[in-house]
PDB file of C-alpha atoms and ligand atoms in Angstrom:
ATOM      1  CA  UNK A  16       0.000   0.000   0.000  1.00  0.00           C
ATOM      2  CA  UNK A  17       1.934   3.251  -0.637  1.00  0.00           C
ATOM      3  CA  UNK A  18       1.196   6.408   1.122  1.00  0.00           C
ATOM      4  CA  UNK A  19      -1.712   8.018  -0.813  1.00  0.00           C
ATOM      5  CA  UNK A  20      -3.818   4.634  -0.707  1.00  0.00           C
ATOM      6  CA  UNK A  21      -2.778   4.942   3.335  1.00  0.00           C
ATOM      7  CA  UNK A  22      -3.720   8.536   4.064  1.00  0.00           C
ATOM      8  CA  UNK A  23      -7.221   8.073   1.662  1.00  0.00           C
ATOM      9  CA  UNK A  24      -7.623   5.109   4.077  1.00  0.00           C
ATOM     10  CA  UNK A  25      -7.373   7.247   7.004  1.00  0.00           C
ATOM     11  CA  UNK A  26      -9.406   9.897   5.558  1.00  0.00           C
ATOM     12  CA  UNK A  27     -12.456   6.986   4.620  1.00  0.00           C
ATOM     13  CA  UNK A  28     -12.112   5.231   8.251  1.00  0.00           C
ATOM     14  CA  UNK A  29     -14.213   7.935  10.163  1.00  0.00           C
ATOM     15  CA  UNK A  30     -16.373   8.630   7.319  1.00  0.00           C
ATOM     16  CA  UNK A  31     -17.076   4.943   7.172  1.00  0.00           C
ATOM     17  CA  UNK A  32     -17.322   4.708  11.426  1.00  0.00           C
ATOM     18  CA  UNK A  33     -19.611   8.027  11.253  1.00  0.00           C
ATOM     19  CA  UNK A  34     -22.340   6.614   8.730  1.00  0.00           C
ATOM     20  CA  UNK A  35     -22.503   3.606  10.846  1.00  0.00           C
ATOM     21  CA  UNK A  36     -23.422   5.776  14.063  1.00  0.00           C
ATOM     22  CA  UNK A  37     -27.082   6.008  14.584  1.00  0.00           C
ATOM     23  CA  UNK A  38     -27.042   9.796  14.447  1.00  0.00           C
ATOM     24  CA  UNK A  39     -27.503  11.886  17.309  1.00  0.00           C
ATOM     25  CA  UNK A  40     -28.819  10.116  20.531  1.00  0.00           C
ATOM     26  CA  UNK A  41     -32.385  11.198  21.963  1.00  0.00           C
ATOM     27  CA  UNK A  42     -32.360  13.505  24.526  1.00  0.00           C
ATOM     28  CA  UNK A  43     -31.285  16.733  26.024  1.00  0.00           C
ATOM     29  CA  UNK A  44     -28.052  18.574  27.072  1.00  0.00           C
ATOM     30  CA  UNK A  45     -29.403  21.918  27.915  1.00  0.00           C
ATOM     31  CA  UNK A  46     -30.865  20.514  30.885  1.00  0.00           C
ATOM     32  CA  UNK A  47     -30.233  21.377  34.751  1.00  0.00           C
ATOM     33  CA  UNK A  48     -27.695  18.781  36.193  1.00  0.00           C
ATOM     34  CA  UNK A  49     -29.527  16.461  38.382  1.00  0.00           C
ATOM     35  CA  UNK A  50     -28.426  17.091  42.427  1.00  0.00           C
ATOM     36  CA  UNK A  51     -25.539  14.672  43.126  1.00  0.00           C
ATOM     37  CA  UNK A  52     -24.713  13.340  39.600  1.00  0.00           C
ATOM     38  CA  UNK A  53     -22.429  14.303  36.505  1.00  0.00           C
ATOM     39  CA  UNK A  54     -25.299  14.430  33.990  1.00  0.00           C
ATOM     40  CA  UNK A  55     -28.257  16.545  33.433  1.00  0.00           C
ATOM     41  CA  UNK A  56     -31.586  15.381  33.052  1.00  0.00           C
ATOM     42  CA  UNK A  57     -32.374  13.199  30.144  1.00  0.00           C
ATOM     43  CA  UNK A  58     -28.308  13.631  29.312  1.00  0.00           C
ATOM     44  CA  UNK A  59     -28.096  12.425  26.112  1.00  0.00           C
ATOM     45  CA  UNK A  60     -24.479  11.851  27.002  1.00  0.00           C
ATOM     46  CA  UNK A  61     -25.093   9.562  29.833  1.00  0.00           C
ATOM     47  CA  UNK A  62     -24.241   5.742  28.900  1.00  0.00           C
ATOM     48  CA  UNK A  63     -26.800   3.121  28.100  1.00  0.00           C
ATOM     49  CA  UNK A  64     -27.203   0.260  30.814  1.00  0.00           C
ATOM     50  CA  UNK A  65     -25.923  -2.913  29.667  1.00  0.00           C
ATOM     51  CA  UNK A  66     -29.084  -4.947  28.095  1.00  0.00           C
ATOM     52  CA  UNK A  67     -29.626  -8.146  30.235  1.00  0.00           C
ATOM     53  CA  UNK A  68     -31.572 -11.100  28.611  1.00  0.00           C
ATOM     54  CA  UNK A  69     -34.456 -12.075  31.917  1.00  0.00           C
ATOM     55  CA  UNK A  70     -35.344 -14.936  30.012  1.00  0.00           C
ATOM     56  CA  UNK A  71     -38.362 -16.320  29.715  1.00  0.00           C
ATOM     57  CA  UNK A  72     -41.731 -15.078  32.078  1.00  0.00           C
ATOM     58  CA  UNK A  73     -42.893 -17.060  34.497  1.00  0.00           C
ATOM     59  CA  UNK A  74     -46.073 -15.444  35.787  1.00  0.00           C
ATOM     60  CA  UNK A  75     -48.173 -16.874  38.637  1.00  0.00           C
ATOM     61  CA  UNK A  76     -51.470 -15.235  39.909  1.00  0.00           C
ATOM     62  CA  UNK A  77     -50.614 -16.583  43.347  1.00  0.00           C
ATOM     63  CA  UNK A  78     -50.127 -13.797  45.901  1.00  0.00           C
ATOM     64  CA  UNK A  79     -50.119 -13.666  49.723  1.00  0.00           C
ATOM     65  CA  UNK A  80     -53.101 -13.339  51.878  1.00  0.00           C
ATOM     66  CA  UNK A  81     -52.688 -10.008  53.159  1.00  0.00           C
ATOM     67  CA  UNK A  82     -52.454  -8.846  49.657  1.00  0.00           C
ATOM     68  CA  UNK A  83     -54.693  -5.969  48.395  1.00  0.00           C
ATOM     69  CA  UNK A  84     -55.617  -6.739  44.521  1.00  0.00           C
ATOM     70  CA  UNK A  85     -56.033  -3.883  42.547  1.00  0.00           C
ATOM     71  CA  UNK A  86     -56.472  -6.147  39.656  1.00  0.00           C
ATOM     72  CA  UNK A  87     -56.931  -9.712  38.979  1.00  0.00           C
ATOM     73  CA  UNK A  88     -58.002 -11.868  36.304  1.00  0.00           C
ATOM     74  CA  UNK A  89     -61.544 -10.666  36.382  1.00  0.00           C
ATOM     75  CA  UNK A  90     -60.519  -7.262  34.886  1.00  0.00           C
ATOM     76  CA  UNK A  91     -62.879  -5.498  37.318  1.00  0.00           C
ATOM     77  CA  UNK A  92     -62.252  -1.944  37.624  1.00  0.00           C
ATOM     78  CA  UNK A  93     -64.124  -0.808  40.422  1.00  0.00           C
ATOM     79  CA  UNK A  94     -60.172  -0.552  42.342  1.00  0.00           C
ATOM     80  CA  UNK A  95     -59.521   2.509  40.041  1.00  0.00           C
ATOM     81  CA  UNK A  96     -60.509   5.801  38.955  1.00  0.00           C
ATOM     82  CA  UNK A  97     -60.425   8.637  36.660  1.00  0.00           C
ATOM     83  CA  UNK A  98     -60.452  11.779  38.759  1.00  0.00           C
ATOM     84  CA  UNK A  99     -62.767   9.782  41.265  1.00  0.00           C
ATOM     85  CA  UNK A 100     -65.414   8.731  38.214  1.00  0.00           C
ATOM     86  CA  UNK A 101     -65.370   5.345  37.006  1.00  0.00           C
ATOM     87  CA  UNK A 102     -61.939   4.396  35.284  1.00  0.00           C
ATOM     88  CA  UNK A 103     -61.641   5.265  31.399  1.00  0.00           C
ATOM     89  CA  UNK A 104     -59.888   2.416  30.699  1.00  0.00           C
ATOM     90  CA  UNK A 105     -60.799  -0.253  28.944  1.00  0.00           C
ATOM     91  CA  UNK A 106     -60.868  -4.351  29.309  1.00  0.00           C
ATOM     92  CA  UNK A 107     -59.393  -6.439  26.486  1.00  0.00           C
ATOM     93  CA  UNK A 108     -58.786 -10.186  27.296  1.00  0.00           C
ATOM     94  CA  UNK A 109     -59.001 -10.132  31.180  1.00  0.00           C
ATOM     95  CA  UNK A 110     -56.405  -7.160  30.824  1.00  0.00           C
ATOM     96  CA  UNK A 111     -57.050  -3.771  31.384  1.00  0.00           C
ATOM     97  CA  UNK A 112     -55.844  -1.256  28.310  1.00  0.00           C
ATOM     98  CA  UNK A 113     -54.421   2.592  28.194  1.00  0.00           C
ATOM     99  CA  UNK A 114     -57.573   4.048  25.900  1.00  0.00           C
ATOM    100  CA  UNK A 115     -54.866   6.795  24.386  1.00  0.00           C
ATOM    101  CA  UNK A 116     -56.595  10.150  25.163  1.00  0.00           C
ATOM    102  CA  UNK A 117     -58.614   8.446  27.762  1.00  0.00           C
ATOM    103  CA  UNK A 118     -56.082  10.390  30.915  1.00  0.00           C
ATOM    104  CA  UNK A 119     -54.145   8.885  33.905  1.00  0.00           C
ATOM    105  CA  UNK A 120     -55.925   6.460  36.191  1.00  0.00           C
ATOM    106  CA  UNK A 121     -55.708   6.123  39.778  1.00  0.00           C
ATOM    107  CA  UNK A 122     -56.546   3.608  42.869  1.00  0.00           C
ATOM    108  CA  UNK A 123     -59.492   4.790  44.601  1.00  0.00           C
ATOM    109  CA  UNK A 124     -57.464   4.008  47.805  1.00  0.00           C
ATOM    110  CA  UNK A 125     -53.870   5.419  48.967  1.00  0.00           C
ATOM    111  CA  UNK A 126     -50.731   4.158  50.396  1.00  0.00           C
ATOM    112  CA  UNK A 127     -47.882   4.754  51.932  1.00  0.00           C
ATOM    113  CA  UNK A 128     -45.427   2.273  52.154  1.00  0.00           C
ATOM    114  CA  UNK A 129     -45.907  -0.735  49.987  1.00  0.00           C
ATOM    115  CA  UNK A 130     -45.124  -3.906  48.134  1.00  0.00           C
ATOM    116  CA  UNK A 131     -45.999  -3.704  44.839  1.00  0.00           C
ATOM    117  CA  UNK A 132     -46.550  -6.279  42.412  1.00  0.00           C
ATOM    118  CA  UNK A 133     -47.373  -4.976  38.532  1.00  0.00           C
ATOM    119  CA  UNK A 134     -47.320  -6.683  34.931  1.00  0.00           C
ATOM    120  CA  UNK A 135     -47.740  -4.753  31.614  1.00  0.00           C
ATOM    121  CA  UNK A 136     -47.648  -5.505  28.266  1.00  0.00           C
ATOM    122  CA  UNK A 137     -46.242  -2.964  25.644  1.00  0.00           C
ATOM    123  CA  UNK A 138     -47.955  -3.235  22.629  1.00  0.00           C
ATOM    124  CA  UNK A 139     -47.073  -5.665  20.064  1.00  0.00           C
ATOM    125  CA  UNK A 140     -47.365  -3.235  16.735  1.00  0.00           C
ATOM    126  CA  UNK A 141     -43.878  -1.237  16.863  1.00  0.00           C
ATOM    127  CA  UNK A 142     -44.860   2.530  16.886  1.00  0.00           C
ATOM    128  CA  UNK A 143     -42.663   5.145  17.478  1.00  0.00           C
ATOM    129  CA  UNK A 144     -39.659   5.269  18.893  1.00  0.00           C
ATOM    130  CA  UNK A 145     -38.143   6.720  21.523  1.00  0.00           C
ATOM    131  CA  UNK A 146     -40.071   8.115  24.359  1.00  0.00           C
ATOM    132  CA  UNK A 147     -43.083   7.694  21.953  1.00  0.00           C
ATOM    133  CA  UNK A 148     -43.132   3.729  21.752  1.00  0.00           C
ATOM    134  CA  UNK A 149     -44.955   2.159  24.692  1.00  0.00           C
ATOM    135  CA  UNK A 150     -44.861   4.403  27.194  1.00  0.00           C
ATOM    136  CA  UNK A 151     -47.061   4.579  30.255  1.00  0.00           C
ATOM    137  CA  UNK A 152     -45.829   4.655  34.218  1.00  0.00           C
ATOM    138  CA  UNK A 153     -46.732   3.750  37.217  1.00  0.00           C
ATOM    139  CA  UNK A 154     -46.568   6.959  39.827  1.00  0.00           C
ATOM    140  CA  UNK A 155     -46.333   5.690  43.379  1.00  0.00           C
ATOM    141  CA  UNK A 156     -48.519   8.376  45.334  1.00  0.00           C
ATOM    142  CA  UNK A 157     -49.207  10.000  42.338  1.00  0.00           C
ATOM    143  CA  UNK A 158     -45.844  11.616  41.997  1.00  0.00           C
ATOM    144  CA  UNK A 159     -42.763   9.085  41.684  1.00  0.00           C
ATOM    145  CA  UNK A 160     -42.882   7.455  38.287  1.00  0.00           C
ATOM    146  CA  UNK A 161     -41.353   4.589  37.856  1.00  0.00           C
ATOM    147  CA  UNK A 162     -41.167   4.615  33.623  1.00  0.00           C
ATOM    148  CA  UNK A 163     -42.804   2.170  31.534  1.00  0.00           C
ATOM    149  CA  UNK A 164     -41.589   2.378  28.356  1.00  0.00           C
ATOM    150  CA  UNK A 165     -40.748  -0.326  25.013  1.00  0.00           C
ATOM    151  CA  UNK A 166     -37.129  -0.105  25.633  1.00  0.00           C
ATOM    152  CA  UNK A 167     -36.218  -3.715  23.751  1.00  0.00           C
ATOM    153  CA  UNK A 168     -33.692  -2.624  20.958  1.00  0.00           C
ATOM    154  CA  UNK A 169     -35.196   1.289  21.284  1.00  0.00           C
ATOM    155  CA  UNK A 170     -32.717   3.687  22.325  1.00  0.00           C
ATOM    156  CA  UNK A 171     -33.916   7.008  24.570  1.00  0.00           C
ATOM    157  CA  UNK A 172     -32.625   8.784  27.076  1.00  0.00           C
ATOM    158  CA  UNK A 173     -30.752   6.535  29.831  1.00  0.00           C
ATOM    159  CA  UNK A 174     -33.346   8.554  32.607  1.00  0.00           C
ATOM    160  CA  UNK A 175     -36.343   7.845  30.607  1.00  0.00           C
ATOM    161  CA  UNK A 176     -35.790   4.744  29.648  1.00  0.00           C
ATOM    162  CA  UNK A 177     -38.072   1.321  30.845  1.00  0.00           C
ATOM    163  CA  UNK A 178     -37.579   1.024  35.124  1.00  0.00           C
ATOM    164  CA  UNK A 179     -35.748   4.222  35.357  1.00  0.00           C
ATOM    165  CA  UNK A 180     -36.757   6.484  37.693  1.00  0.00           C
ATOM    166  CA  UNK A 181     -38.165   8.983  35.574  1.00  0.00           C
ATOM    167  CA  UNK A 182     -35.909  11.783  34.862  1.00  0.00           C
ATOM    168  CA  UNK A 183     -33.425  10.705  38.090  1.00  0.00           C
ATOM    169  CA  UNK A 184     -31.865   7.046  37.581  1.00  0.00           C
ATOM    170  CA  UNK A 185     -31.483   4.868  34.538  1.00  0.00           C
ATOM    171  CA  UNK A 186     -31.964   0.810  35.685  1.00  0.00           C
ATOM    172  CA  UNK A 187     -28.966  -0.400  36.555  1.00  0.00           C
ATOM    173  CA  UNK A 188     -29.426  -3.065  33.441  1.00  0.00           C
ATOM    174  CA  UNK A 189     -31.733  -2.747  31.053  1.00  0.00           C
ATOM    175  CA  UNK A 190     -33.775  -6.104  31.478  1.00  0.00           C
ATOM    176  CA  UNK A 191     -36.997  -5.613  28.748  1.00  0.00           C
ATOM    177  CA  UNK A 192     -38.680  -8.243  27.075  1.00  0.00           C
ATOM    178  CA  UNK A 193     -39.656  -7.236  23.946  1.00  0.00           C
ATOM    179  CA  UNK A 194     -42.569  -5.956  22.713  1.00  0.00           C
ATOM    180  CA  UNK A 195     -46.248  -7.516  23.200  1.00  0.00           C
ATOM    181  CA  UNK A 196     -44.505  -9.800  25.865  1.00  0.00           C
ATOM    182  CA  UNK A 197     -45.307  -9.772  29.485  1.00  0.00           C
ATOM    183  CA  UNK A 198     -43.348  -7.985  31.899  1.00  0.00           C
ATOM    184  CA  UNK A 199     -43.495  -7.660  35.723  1.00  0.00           C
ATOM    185  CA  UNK A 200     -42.070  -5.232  38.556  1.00  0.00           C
ATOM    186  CA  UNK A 201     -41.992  -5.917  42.073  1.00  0.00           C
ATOM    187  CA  UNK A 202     -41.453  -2.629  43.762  1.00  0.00           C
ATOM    188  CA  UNK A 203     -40.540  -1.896  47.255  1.00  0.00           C
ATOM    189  CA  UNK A 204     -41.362   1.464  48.253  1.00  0.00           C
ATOM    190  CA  UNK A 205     -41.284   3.530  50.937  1.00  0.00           C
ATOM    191  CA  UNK A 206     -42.881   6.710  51.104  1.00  0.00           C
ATOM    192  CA  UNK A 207     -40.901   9.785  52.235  1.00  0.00           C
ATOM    193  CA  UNK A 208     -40.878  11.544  55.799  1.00  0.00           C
ATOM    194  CA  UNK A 209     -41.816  15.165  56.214  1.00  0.00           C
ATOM    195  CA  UNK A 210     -41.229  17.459  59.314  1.00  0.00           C
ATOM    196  CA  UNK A 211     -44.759  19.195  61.025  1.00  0.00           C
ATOM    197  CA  UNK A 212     -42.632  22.513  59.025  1.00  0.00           C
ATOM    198  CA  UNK A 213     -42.288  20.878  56.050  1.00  0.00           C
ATOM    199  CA  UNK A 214     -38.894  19.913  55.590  1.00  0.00           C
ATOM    200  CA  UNK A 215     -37.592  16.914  54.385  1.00  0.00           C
ATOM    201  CA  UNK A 216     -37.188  14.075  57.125  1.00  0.00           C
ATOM    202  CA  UNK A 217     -36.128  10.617  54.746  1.00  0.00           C
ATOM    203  CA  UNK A 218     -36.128  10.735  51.224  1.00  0.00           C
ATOM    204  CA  UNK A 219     -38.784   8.476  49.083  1.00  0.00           C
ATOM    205  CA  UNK A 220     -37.181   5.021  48.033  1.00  0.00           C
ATOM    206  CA  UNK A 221     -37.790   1.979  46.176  1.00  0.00           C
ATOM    207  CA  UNK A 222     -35.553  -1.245  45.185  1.00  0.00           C
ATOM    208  CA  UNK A 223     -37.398  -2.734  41.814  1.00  0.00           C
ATOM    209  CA  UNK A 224     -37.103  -5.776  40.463  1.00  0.00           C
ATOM    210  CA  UNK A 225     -37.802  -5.484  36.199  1.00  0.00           C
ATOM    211  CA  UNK A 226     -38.451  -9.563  35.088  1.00  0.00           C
ATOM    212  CA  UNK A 227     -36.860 -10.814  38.038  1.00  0.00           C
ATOM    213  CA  UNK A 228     -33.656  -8.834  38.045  1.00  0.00           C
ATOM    214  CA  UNK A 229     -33.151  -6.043  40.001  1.00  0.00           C
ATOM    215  CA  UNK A 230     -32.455  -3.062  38.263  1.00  0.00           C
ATOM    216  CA  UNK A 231     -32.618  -1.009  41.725  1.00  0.00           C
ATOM    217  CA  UNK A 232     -31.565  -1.264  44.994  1.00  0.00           C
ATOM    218  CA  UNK A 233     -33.357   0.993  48.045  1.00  0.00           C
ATOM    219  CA  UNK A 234     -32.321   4.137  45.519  1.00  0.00           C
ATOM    220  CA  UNK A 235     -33.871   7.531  46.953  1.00  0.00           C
ATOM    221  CA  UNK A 236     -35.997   9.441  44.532  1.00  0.00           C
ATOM    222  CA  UNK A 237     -34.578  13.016  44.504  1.00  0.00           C
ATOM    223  CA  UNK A 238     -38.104  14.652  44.601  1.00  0.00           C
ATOM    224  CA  UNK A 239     -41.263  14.059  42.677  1.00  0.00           C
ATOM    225  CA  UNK A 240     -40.856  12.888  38.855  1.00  0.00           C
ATOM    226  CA  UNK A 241     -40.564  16.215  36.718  1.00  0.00           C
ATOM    227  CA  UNK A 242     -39.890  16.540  32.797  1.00  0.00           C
ATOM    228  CA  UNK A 243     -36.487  18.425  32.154  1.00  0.00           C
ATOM    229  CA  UNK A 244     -36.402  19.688  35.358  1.00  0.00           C
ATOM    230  CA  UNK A 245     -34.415  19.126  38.424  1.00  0.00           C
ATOM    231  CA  UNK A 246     -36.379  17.319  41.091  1.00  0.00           C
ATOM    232  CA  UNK A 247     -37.248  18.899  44.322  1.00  0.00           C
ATOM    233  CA  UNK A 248     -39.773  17.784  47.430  1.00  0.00           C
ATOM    234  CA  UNK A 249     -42.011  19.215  48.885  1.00  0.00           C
ATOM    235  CA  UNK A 250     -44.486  18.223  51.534  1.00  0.00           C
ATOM    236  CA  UNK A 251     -47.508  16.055  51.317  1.00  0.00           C
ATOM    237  CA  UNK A 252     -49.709  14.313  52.618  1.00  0.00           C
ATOM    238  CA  UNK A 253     -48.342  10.834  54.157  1.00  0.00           C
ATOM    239  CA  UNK A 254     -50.416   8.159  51.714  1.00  0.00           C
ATOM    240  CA  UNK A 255     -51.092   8.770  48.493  1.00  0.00           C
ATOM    241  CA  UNK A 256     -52.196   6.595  45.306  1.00  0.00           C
ATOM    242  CA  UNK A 257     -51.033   4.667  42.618  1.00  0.00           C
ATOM    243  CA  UNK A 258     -51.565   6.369  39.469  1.00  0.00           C
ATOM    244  CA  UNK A 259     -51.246   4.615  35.657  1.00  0.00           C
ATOM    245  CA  UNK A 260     -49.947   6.775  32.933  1.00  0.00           C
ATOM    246  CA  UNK A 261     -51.777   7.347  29.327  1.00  0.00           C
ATOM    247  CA  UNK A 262     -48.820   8.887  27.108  1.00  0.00           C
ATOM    248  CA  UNK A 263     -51.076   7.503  24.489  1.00  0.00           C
ATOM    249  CA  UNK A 264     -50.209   4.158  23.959  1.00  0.00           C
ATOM    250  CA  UNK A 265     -52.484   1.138  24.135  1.00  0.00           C
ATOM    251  CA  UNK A 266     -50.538  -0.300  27.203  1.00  0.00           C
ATOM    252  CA  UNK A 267     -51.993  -3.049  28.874  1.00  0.00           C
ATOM    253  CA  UNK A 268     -51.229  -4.323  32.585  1.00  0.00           C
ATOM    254  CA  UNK A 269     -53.175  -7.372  34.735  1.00  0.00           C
ATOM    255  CA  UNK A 270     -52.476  -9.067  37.857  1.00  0.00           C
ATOM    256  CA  UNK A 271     -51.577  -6.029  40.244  1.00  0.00           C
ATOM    257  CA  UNK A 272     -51.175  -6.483  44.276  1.00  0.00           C
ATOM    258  CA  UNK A 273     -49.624  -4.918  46.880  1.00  0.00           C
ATOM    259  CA  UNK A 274     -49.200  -5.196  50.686  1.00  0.00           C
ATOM    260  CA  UNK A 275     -49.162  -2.386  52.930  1.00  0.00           C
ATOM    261  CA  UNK A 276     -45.890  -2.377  55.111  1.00  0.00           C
ATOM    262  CA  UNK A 277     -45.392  -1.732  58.108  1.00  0.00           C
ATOM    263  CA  UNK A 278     -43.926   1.384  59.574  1.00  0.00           C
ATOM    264  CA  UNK A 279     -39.705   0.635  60.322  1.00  0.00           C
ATOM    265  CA  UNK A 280     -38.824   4.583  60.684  1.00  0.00           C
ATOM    266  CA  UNK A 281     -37.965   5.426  63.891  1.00  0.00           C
ATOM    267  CA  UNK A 282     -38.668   9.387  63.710  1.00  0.00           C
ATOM    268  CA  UNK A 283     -41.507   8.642  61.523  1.00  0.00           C
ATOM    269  CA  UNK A 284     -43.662  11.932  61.723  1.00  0.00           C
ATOM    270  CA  UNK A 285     -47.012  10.668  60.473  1.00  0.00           C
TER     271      UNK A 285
HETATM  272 MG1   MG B  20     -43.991   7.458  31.314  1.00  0.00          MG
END
C-alpha cells in the first residue's frame, strides 16, 4: 500500500465509522444537572445500561393473603378511577388497556409504604420510537414514576428509559422483554418523611425488580418525577395513590397487588 492509498484510508475510516453511528442520541443537554450526579436530566451523554436477557416469564397469579388486589383476572375496575369517576380504561382479554386520550388512572385508595406487584404488556405493533413507543408509568402516590416504556432494541434517554426512575436514575441493566410480551415489577417502596414545618425528614425510596432482576436497589428518589427539570420535594400528605400513565399508547397491565408495610422509621412523623 503506498502512502496516498494509506492517508485516503485514514481519511475513509471515520467517514465509514460516522455513517454507521445512529445519528444523534435522543435527549437533552441543555438541561439542569440532576443534584448529586455528573449528567443533566435526560443527558443524552449519559451511557446506556448494559441490556440483560431475563429470560423467559414465568407469571403466577398466586399472591399472599394479606395482599390488596387492585387487579386480577376478572378485569374489574371498580379498584380505580379517573379523577374519582369510574376508570376510562378499557378491558381487552381479562387485561385492562391505556384508551390513548382516555387520561391517567388512579386507585381509589392510597398508600404509603408498599409492596408492589405490577405486569404490563407494551404493545405488540412497533410505533414510534423513543419516548413515543410504549410508554405509560406507574406513579407511586401519584408523583414518583417509575417509567414504563418499550425499551427492547429502542434507544432514549438513559433517565427515561423502561424502570428508570423517571428523569433521576437509569436501571442499573436494562432487562426488557420485547414488545407484546409480558413484563413484571416488584417494587418496594417507601414513602418519604416530612417534618410538622415541612422539611424533608427521609427521602422516598424503592428497590425494583424489572423480570426478576433487580435493576434497583433501596435508591432515593430526589423529589417528585418532573420533565427536564431538576427534582425537588415538597411536603404532602403521608399516603397517596397509585396512578397509571396514558402517554397515548395502548398499554396493557393485569395481575396487580400490593401489601401495605409496616412502619420501620424510627422518627416517623405521620
Ligand atoms: Mg412514562
Amino acid at each position: 500500500m503506498n502512502r496516498t492509498s494509506i492517508v485516503l484510508l485514514l481519511l475513509v475510516i471515520p467517514i465509514v465509522s460516522l455513517a454507521l453511528d445512529d445519528g444523534p442520541r435522543p435527549g437533552y443537554r441543555d438541561t439542569p444537572i440532576i443534584p448529586g450526579q455528573k449528567w443533566k436530566v435526560h443527558d443524552s451523554e449519559r451511557p446506556y445500561p448494559v441490556v440483560v436477557d431475563p429470560g423467559a416469564g414465568i407469571f403466577s397469579t398466586a399472591r399472599p393473603d394479606d395482599a390488596v388486589v387492585l387487579l386480577d383476572a376478572s378485569a374489574d375496575l371498580s379498584a380505580w378511577s379517573s379523577g374519582g369517576k369510574e376508570a376510562r380504561w378499557g378491558v381487552v382479554d381479562g387485561t385492562m388497556e391505556a384508551r390513548p386520550g382516555s387520561g391517567d388512572i388512579s386507585t381509589r385508595d392510597s398508600f404509603g409504604d408498599i409492596q408492589l406487584h405490577i405486569e404490563f404488556r407494551t404493545p405488540p405493533e412497533v410505533k414510534g420510537d423513543s419516548q413515543g413507543r410504549g410508554n405509560s408509568g406507574v406513579f407511586l402516590m401519584e408523583r414518583y414514576e417509575i417509567q414504563v416504556l418499550d425499551s427492547y432494541q429502542n434507544p432514549t434517554y438513559p433517565d427515561g428509559q423502561c424502570a428508570a426512575f423517571y428523569g433521576q436514575w437509569p436501571p442499573l441493566v436494562n432487562a426488557c422483554r420485547g414488545p407484546g410480551q409480558w413484563q413484571s415489577y416488584d417494587i418496594i417502596f417507601k414513602a418519604p418523611r416530612f417534618s410538622a414545618d415541612g422539611s424533608l425528614l427521609a427521602a422516598a425510596r424503592a428497590t425494583v425488580i424489572h423480570n426478576g432482576v433487580m435493576v434497583h436497589h433501596d435508591r432515593e428518589f430526589l423529589g417528585p418525577t418532573s420533565h427536564r427539570r431538576k427534582p425537588s420535594y415538597s411536603k404532602h400528605a403521608p399516603l397517596g395513590k397509585i396512578k397509571l400513565q396514558d402517554h397515548g399508547n395502548p398499554i396493557r397491565y393485569r395481575n396487580i397487588w400490593l401489601r401495605n408495610l409496616p412502619d420501620e422509621t424510627e422518627s416517623d412523623s405521620r
